PDB file of C-alpha atoms in Angstrom:
ATOM      1  CA  GLN A  62     -11.531  -1.609  -3.008  1.00  0.00           C
ATOM      2  CA  VAL A  63     -12.623  -4.071   0.426  1.00  0.00           C
ATOM      3  CA  GLN A  64     -15.788  -5.305  -0.028  1.00  0.00           C
ATOM      4  CA  LEU A  65     -17.915  -6.979   2.661  1.00  0.00           C
ATOM      5  CA  VAL A  66     -20.616  -9.265   2.243  1.00  0.00           C
ATOM      6  CA  GLN A  67     -22.312 -10.921   4.993  1.00  0.00           C
ATOM      7  CA  SER A  68     -24.685 -13.979   5.271  1.00  0.00           C
ATOM      8  CA  GLY A  69     -28.177 -12.983   5.412  1.00  0.00           C
ATOM      9  CA  ALA A  70     -31.139 -13.089   7.970  1.00  0.00           C
ATOM     10  CA  GLU A  71     -31.522 -15.337  10.915  1.00  0.00           C
ATOM     11  CA  VAL A  72     -34.553 -16.321  13.330  1.00  0.00           C
ATOM     12  CA  LYS A  73     -33.396 -18.434  15.976  1.00  0.00           C
ATOM     13  CA  LYS A  74     -35.442 -19.326  19.106  1.00  0.00           C
ATOM     14  CA  PRO A  75     -34.107 -18.589  22.945  1.00  0.00           C
ATOM     15  CA  GLY A  76     -31.271 -21.175  23.848  1.00  0.00           C
ATOM     16  CA  ALA A  77     -29.739 -21.619  20.733  1.00  0.00           C
ATOM     17  CA  SER A  78     -26.369 -20.936  18.875  1.00  0.00           C
ATOM     18  CA  MET A  79     -25.601 -18.404  15.851  1.00  0.00           C
ATOM     19  CA  LYS A  80     -23.782 -18.384  13.404  1.00  0.00           C
ATOM     20  CA  ILE A  81     -22.685 -15.706  10.710  1.00  0.00           C
ATOM     21  CA  SER A  82     -20.439 -14.992   8.073  1.00  0.00           C
ATOM     22  CA  CYS A  83     -18.393 -11.637   6.908  1.00  0.00           C
ATOM     23  CA  LYS A  84     -16.234 -12.807   2.812  1.00  0.00           C
ATOM     24  CA  ALA A  85     -13.458  -9.654   2.458  1.00  0.00           C
ATOM     25  CA  SER A  86     -12.710  -9.319  -1.278  1.00  0.00           C
ATOM     26  CA  GLY A  87      -9.744  -6.383  -1.410  1.00  0.00           C
ATOM     27  CA  ASN A  88      -7.591  -7.035   1.787  1.00  0.00           C
ATOM     28  CA  SER A  89      -4.379  -5.568   0.471  1.00  0.00           C
ATOM     29  CA  PHE A  90      -3.865  -4.482   3.961  1.00  0.00           C
ATOM     30  CA  SER A  91      -0.569  -6.465   5.451  1.00  0.00           C
ATOM     31  CA  SER A  92      -1.772  -6.279   8.495  1.00  0.00           C
ATOM     32  CA  TYR A  93      -5.595  -5.979   9.899  1.00  0.00           C
ATOM     33  CA  SER A  94      -7.921  -7.438  12.357  1.00  0.00           C
ATOM     34  CA  LEU A  95     -12.052  -8.483  11.802  1.00  0.00           C
ATOM     35  CA  ASN A  96     -13.760  -7.524  14.378  1.00  0.00           C
ATOM     36  CA  TRP A  97     -17.731  -7.648  15.416  1.00  0.00           C
ATOM     37  CA  VAL A  98     -19.773  -4.865  15.672  1.00  0.00           C
ATOM     38  CA  TYR A  99     -23.356  -5.522  17.943  1.00  0.00           C
ATOM     39  CA  GLN A 100     -26.605  -2.988  17.498  1.00  0.00           C
ATOM     40  CA  ALA A 101     -29.727  -3.882  19.133  1.00  0.00           C
ATOM     41  CA  PRO A 102     -32.528  -2.236  17.842  1.00  0.00           C
ATOM     42  CA  GLY A 103     -32.450   1.361  18.531  1.00  0.00           C
ATOM     43  CA  GLN A 104     -28.835   1.148  19.960  1.00  0.00           C
ATOM     44  CA  SER A 105     -25.832   2.034  20.251  1.00  0.00           C
ATOM     45  CA  LEU A 106     -22.741   0.467  18.627  1.00  0.00           C
ATOM     46  CA  GLU A 107     -21.027  -1.859  20.771  1.00  0.00           C
ATOM     47  CA  TRP A 108     -18.053  -4.396  19.970  1.00  0.00           C
ATOM     48  CA  MET A 109     -18.095  -8.038  20.608  1.00  0.00           C
ATOM     49  CA  GLY A 110     -14.295  -8.596  19.592  1.00  0.00           C
ATOM     50  CA  TRP A 111     -11.911  -8.805  17.078  1.00  0.00           C
ATOM     51  CA  ILE A 112      -8.831 -11.530  15.087  1.00  0.00           C
ATOM     52  CA  ILE A 113      -6.228 -10.751  13.831  1.00  0.00           C
ATOM     53  CA  GLY A 114      -5.754 -11.589  10.329  1.00  0.00           C
ATOM     54  CA  ARG A 115      -2.344 -12.734  10.537  1.00  0.00           C
ATOM     55  CA  ASN A 116      -1.702 -14.982  13.688  1.00  0.00           C
ATOM     56  CA  GLY A 117      -5.594 -15.564  14.580  1.00  0.00           C
ATOM     57  CA  ASP A 118      -5.768 -13.479  17.574  1.00  0.00           C
ATOM     58  CA  THR A 119      -8.565 -12.926  19.076  1.00  0.00           C
ATOM     59  CA  ARG A 120      -9.471 -11.005  21.769  1.00  0.00           C
ATOM     60  CA  TYR A 121     -13.310 -10.201  23.117  1.00  0.00           C
ATOM     61  CA  SER A 122     -15.255  -8.228  25.158  1.00  0.00           C
ATOM     62  CA  GLU A 123     -15.726  -8.696  28.420  1.00  0.00           C
ATOM     63  CA  LYS A 124     -19.607  -8.569  28.011  1.00  0.00           C
ATOM     64  CA  PHE A 125     -19.754 -12.080  25.506  1.00  0.00           C
ATOM     65  CA  GLN A 126     -16.303 -13.538  26.404  1.00  0.00           C
ATOM     66  CA  GLY A 127     -17.331 -16.837  27.241  1.00  0.00           C
ATOM     67  CA  ARG A 128     -20.443 -16.750  24.910  1.00  0.00           C
ATOM     68  CA  VAL A 129     -18.741 -15.677  21.922  1.00  0.00           C
ATOM     69  CA  THR A 130     -16.601 -17.146  19.394  1.00  0.00           C
ATOM     70  CA  ILE A 131     -14.668 -15.251  16.151  1.00  0.00           C
ATOM     71  CA  THR A 132     -12.847 -17.400  13.683  1.00  0.00           C
ATOM     72  CA  TRP A 133     -10.859 -16.263  10.455  1.00  0.00           C
ATOM     73  CA  ASP A 134     -10.738 -18.529   7.595  1.00  0.00           C
ATOM     74  CA  ALA A 135      -7.672 -16.778   5.396  1.00  0.00           C
ATOM     75  CA  SER A 136      -7.752 -18.873   2.369  1.00  0.00           C
ATOM     76  CA  ALA A 137     -11.684 -18.054   1.951  1.00  0.00           C
ATOM     77  CA  GLY A 138     -10.926 -14.838   3.430  1.00  0.00           C
ATOM     78  CA  THR A 139     -14.096 -15.049   5.825  1.00  0.00           C
ATOM     79  CA  THR A 140     -14.456 -14.417   9.353  1.00  0.00           C
ATOM     80  CA  SER A 141     -17.192 -16.051  11.982  1.00  0.00           C
ATOM     81  CA  LEU A 142     -18.896 -15.627  14.542  1.00  0.00           C
ATOM     82  CA  GLU A 143     -20.569 -17.712  16.897  1.00  0.00           C
ATOM     83  CA  LEU A 144     -22.734 -16.506  19.559  1.00  0.00           C
ATOM     84  CA  ARG A 145     -23.997 -18.875  22.053  1.00  0.00           C
ATOM     85  CA  SER A 146     -26.763 -19.761  24.737  1.00  0.00           C
ATOM     86  CA  LEU A 147     -29.471 -16.774  22.171  1.00  0.00           C
ATOM     87  CA  SER A 148     -31.449 -14.283  24.331  1.00  0.00           C
ATOM     88  CA  SER A 149     -33.804 -12.265  23.546  1.00  0.00           C
ATOM     89  CA  GLU A 150     -31.619  -8.981  24.475  1.00  0.00           C
ATOM     90  CA  ASP A 151     -28.487 -11.164  21.631  1.00  0.00           C
ATOM     91  CA  THR A 152     -32.250  -9.630  19.222  1.00  0.00           C
ATOM     92  CA  GLY A 153     -30.231  -6.875  16.641  1.00  0.00           C
ATOM     93  CA  VAL A 154     -27.889  -6.260  13.684  1.00  0.00           C
ATOM     94  CA  TYR A 155     -24.312  -7.851  13.750  1.00  0.00           C
ATOM     95  CA  TYR A 156     -21.964  -5.574  11.554  1.00  0.00           C
ATOM     96  CA  CYS A 157     -18.099  -7.473  11.184  1.00  0.00           C
ATOM     97  CA  THR A 158     -15.604  -4.060  10.371  1.00  0.00           C
ATOM     98  CA  LEU A 159     -12.300  -5.080   8.822  1.00  0.00           C
ATOM     99  CA  ARG A 160      -9.494  -2.338  10.470  1.00  0.00           C
ATOM    100  CA  ASP A 161      -5.834  -1.894   8.786  1.00  0.00           C
ATOM    101  CA  GLY A 162      -3.749  -3.055  12.241  1.00  0.00           C
ATOM    102  CA  TYR A 163      -5.929  -3.630  15.362  1.00  0.00           C
ATOM    103  CA  ILE A 164      -4.457  -1.092  18.288  1.00  0.00           C
ATOM    104  CA  PHE A 165      -3.795   1.124  15.858  1.00  0.00           C
ATOM    105  CA  PHE A 166      -5.241   1.853  12.819  1.00  0.00           C
ATOM    106  CA  ARG A 167      -6.632   3.885   9.958  1.00  0.00           C
ATOM    107  CA  VAL A 168      -9.234   2.886   7.810  1.00  0.00           C
ATOM    108  CA  ASP A 169     -12.482   0.645   8.838  1.00  0.00           C
ATOM    109  CA  ILE A 170     -14.337  -0.735   6.947  1.00  0.00           C
ATOM    110  CA  TRP A 171     -18.299  -1.822   7.671  1.00  0.00           C
ATOM    111  CA  GLY A 172     -20.418  -5.005   6.380  1.00  0.00           C
ATOM    112  CA  PRO A 173     -23.794  -4.350   5.698  1.00  0.00           C
ATOM    113  CA  GLY A 174     -25.218  -6.081   8.775  1.00  0.00           C
ATOM    114  CA  THR A 175     -26.137  -9.007   9.788  1.00  0.00           C
ATOM    115  CA  LYS A 176     -30.337  -8.546  11.314  1.00  0.00           C
ATOM    116  CA  VAL A 177     -30.562 -11.597  13.772  1.00  0.00           C
ATOM    117  CA  THR A 178     -34.026 -11.687  15.583  1.00  0.00           C
ATOM    118  CA  VAL A 179     -33.997 -14.254  19.070  1.00  0.00           C
ATOM    119  CA  SER A 180     -37.897 -15.195  19.697  1.00  0.00           C
ATOM    120  CA  SER A 181     -39.833 -18.585  20.730  1.00  0.00           C
TER     121      SER A 181
ATOM    122  CA  GLN B 930     -24.505   3.744  30.085  1.00  0.00           C
ATOM    123  CA  SER B 931     -21.645   4.539  27.504  1.00  0.00           C
ATOM    124  CA  VAL B 932     -17.972   5.635  29.274  1.00  0.00           C
ATOM    125  CA  LEU B 933     -18.357   8.314  26.245  1.00  0.00           C
ATOM    126  CA  THR B 934     -20.827  10.640  26.738  1.00  0.00           C
ATOM    127  CA  GLN B 935     -23.036  12.467  23.459  1.00  0.00           C
ATOM    128  CA  PRO B 936     -25.696  14.942  23.449  1.00  0.00           C
ATOM    129  CA  PRO B 937     -28.311  12.557  22.065  1.00  0.00           C
ATOM    130  CA  SER B 938     -29.682  14.992  19.889  1.00  0.00           C
ATOM    131  CA  ALA B 939     -28.110  18.229  18.006  1.00  0.00           C
ATOM    132  CA  SER B 940     -29.934  20.478  15.322  1.00  0.00           C
ATOM    133  CA  GLY B 941     -29.649  23.241  13.325  1.00  0.00           C
ATOM    134  CA  THR B 942     -30.809  24.918   9.613  1.00  0.00           C
ATOM    135  CA  PRO B 943     -28.772  24.252   6.143  1.00  0.00           C
ATOM    136  CA  GLY B 944     -25.571  26.663   6.200  1.00  0.00           C
ATOM    137  CA  GLN B 945     -24.902  26.250   9.316  1.00  0.00           C
ATOM    138  CA  ARG B 946     -22.218  25.113  11.763  1.00  0.00           C
ATOM    139  CA  VAL B 947     -22.968  22.331  14.177  1.00  0.00           C
ATOM    140  CA  THR B 948     -20.767  20.602  16.212  1.00  0.00           C
ATOM    141  CA  ILE B 949     -21.002  17.206  18.569  1.00  0.00           C
ATOM    142  CA  SER B 950     -19.448  16.661  21.295  1.00  0.00           C
ATOM    143  CA  CYS B 951     -17.824  13.156  23.104  1.00  0.00           C
ATOM    144  CA  SER B 952     -16.370  13.695  26.930  1.00  0.00           C
ATOM    145  CA  GLY B 953     -15.014  11.355  27.998  1.00  0.00           C
ATOM    146  CA  SER B 954     -11.638  10.661  30.682  1.00  0.00           C
ATOM    147  CA  THR B 955      -8.114  10.354  30.553  1.00  0.00           C
ATOM    148  CA  SER B 956      -8.223   6.480  30.043  1.00  0.00           C
ATOM    149  CA  ASN B 957     -10.671   6.328  26.989  1.00  0.00           C
ATOM    150  CA  VAL B 958     -10.186   9.470  24.928  1.00  0.00           C
ATOM    151  CA  GLY B 959      -7.489  11.943  26.570  1.00  0.00           C
ATOM    152  CA  GLY B 960      -5.100   8.475  26.278  1.00  0.00           C
ATOM    153  CA  ASN B 961      -6.246   7.366  22.548  1.00  0.00           C
ATOM    154  CA  TYR B 962      -7.021   8.431  18.855  1.00  0.00           C
ATOM    155  CA  VAL B 963     -10.558   8.475  18.286  1.00  0.00           C
ATOM    156  CA  PHE B 964     -13.292   8.071  15.429  1.00  0.00           C
ATOM    157  CA  TRP B 965     -16.420   9.095  15.065  1.00  0.00           C
ATOM    158  CA  TYR B 966     -18.504   7.521  12.413  1.00  0.00           C
ATOM    159  CA  GLN B 967     -21.655   7.773  10.942  1.00  0.00           C
ATOM    160  CA  GLN B 968     -25.326   5.884  10.547  1.00  0.00           C
ATOM    161  CA  PHE B 969     -27.673   6.846   8.177  1.00  0.00           C
ATOM    162  CA  PRO B 970     -31.158   4.623   8.942  1.00  0.00           C
ATOM    163  CA  GLY B 971     -31.549   1.611   8.032  1.00  0.00           C
ATOM    164  CA  SER B 972     -27.608   1.206   7.022  1.00  0.00           C
ATOM    165  CA  ALA B 973     -24.549   0.445   7.794  1.00  0.00           C
ATOM    166  CA  PRO B 974     -22.193   2.912   9.876  1.00  0.00           C
ATOM    167  CA  LYS B 975     -19.213   4.455   8.162  1.00  0.00           C
ATOM    168  CA  LEU B 976     -15.942   5.763   8.747  1.00  0.00           C
ATOM    169  CA  LEU B 977     -16.128   9.602   9.041  1.00  0.00           C
ATOM    170  CA  ILE B 978     -13.347  11.025  11.212  1.00  0.00           C
ATOM    171  CA  SER B 979     -10.288   8.128  11.895  1.00  0.00           C
ATOM    172  CA  ARG B 980      -7.451   9.672  14.633  1.00  0.00           C
ATOM    173  CA  ASP B 981      -8.675  12.936  15.817  1.00  0.00           C
ATOM    174  CA  ASP B 982      -8.961  14.606  13.540  1.00  0.00           C
ATOM    175  CA  GLN B 983      -8.193  12.663   9.854  1.00  0.00           C
ATOM    176  CA  ARG B 984     -10.400  12.488   6.934  1.00  0.00           C
ATOM    177  CA  PRO B 985     -10.864   9.061   5.283  1.00  0.00           C
ATOM    178  CA  SER B 986     -10.562   9.475   1.206  1.00  0.00           C
ATOM    179  CA  GLY B 987     -14.069  10.561  -0.070  1.00  0.00           C
ATOM    180  CA  VAL B 988     -15.202  12.351   2.763  1.00  0.00           C
ATOM    181  CA  PRO B 989     -16.399  15.939   2.114  1.00  0.00           C
ATOM    182  CA  ASP B 990     -13.996  18.260   4.035  1.00  0.00           C
ATOM    183  CA  ARG B 991     -17.153  20.158   5.801  1.00  0.00           C
ATOM    184  CA  PHE B 992     -16.325  17.460   8.893  1.00  0.00           C
ATOM    185  CA  SER B 993     -13.796  18.099  10.701  1.00  0.00           C
ATOM    186  CA  GLY B 994     -12.517  16.219  13.808  1.00  0.00           C
ATOM    187  CA  SER B 995     -10.752  17.439  16.921  1.00  0.00           C
ATOM    188  CA  LYS B 996      -9.184  17.042  20.705  1.00  0.00           C
ATOM    189  CA  SER B 997      -8.806  18.803  23.344  1.00  0.00           C
ATOM    190  CA  GLY B 998      -7.781  16.486  26.863  1.00  0.00           C
ATOM    191  CA  ALA B 999     -10.542  14.517  27.753  1.00  0.00           C
ATOM    192  CA  SER B1000     -13.340  15.866  25.024  1.00  0.00           C
ATOM    193  CA  ALA B1001     -13.480  15.542  20.904  1.00  0.00           C
ATOM    194  CA  SER B1002     -15.441  17.040  19.329  1.00  0.00           C
ATOM    195  CA  LEU B1003     -17.072  16.838  15.243  1.00  0.00           C
ATOM    196  CA  ALA B1004     -17.675  19.806  13.651  1.00  0.00           C
ATOM    197  CA  ILE B1005     -19.511  20.024  10.711  1.00  0.00           C
ATOM    198  CA  SER B1006     -19.743  23.091   8.237  1.00  0.00           C
ATOM    199  CA  GLY B1007     -21.777  24.349   5.638  1.00  0.00           C
ATOM    200  CA  LEU B1008     -24.683  21.852   6.731  1.00  0.00           C
ATOM    201  CA  ARG B1009     -26.682  20.107   4.275  1.00  0.00           C
ATOM    202  CA  SER B1010     -30.073  18.069   4.435  1.00  0.00           C
ATOM    203  CA  GLU B1011     -28.386  15.298   3.399  1.00  0.00           C
ATOM    204  CA  ASP B1012     -26.352  14.912   5.862  1.00  0.00           C
ATOM    205  CA  GLU B1013     -28.918  14.167   8.623  1.00  0.00           C
ATOM    206  CA  ALA B1014     -28.083  10.988  10.398  1.00  0.00           C
ATOM    207  CA  ASP B1015     -26.786   9.501  13.775  1.00  0.00           C
ATOM    208  CA  TYR B1016     -23.265  10.154  14.981  1.00  0.00           C
ATOM    209  CA  TYR B1017     -20.505   7.737  17.280  1.00  0.00           C
ATOM    210  CA  CYS B1018     -17.340   8.488  18.380  1.00  0.00           C
ATOM    211  CA  ALA B1019     -15.201   5.994  19.478  1.00  0.00           C
ATOM    212  CA  THR B1020     -12.424   4.969  21.145  1.00  0.00           C
ATOM    213  CA  TRP B1021     -10.204   2.443  23.120  1.00  0.00           C
ATOM    214  CA  HIS B1022     -10.878   2.081  27.084  1.00  0.00           C
ATOM    215  CA  GLY B1023      -8.755   0.288  28.605  1.00  0.00           C
ATOM    216  CA  SER B1024      -8.537  -3.460  26.210  1.00  0.00           C
ATOM    217  CA  LEU B1025     -12.030  -2.554  25.109  1.00  0.00           C
ATOM    218  CA  TRP B1026     -13.402  -0.612  21.725  1.00  0.00           C
ATOM    219  CA  VAL B1027     -16.249   1.289  22.984  1.00  0.00           C
ATOM    220  CA  PHE B1028     -18.542   3.596  21.559  1.00  0.00           C
ATOM    221  CA  GLY B1029     -20.840   7.031  22.104  1.00  0.00           C
ATOM    222  CA  GLY B1030     -24.450   6.905  23.288  1.00  0.00           C
ATOM    223  CA  GLY B1031     -24.586   8.332  19.890  1.00  0.00           C
ATOM    224  CA  THR B1032     -26.017  12.153  18.823  1.00  0.00           C
ATOM    225  CA  LYS B1033     -29.161  12.152  16.096  1.00  0.00           C
ATOM    226  CA  LEU B1034     -28.553  15.017  13.921  1.00  0.00           C
ATOM    227  CA  THR B1035     -31.719  17.000  12.370  1.00  0.00           C
ATOM    228  CA  VAL B1036     -31.561  19.556   9.482  1.00  0.00           C
ATOM    229  CA  LEU B1037     -34.010  21.435  10.481  1.00  0.00           C
TER     230      LEU B1037
END
């Protein structure tokens, strides 16, 4: 049974960077991707990007390209999301998800989310 | 503004059948699998329907998905009070994974 445990809530100042993590346990998929999804307060979901577990290839949404880095430490089973040049518009909840594939998948397991507040 | 259009709200009474639509184009819904997610307030989304019409293990068969052309639908039969939640459709749009705006389902 795959479980995702995300790091705790953070408060950041505008202009700062954040780095949050997500540890996956019980993953037995031979092919998988770790994805990050953002949800602003009261809003819909927004995919930020993925990293492919097998080879570390990444793909980012154009909206976050240049400000975001997703990494995967296979030995620790942990993915991290770094987002730079934070503004109040980055306030919200960040979810990691584990899929049994990248473009084609059937399973999409979500972590509980990490709340990030950007405020001066 | 999402490329996937969902009604902002839907409602029904216990026992009823309700459907939630997700309208797109040949660039997204019409050419790729559609997924549906259920989200309760304060909780993470959960995958409800995979690949247009497949229920992951543990999802009640009251939930079903379908697709025709560039439109997809989520149907919930035998509506229960615990189905009150937000529902999102999602699919690929080029190289971008996109979500619909979400539909808030109220059980009257």
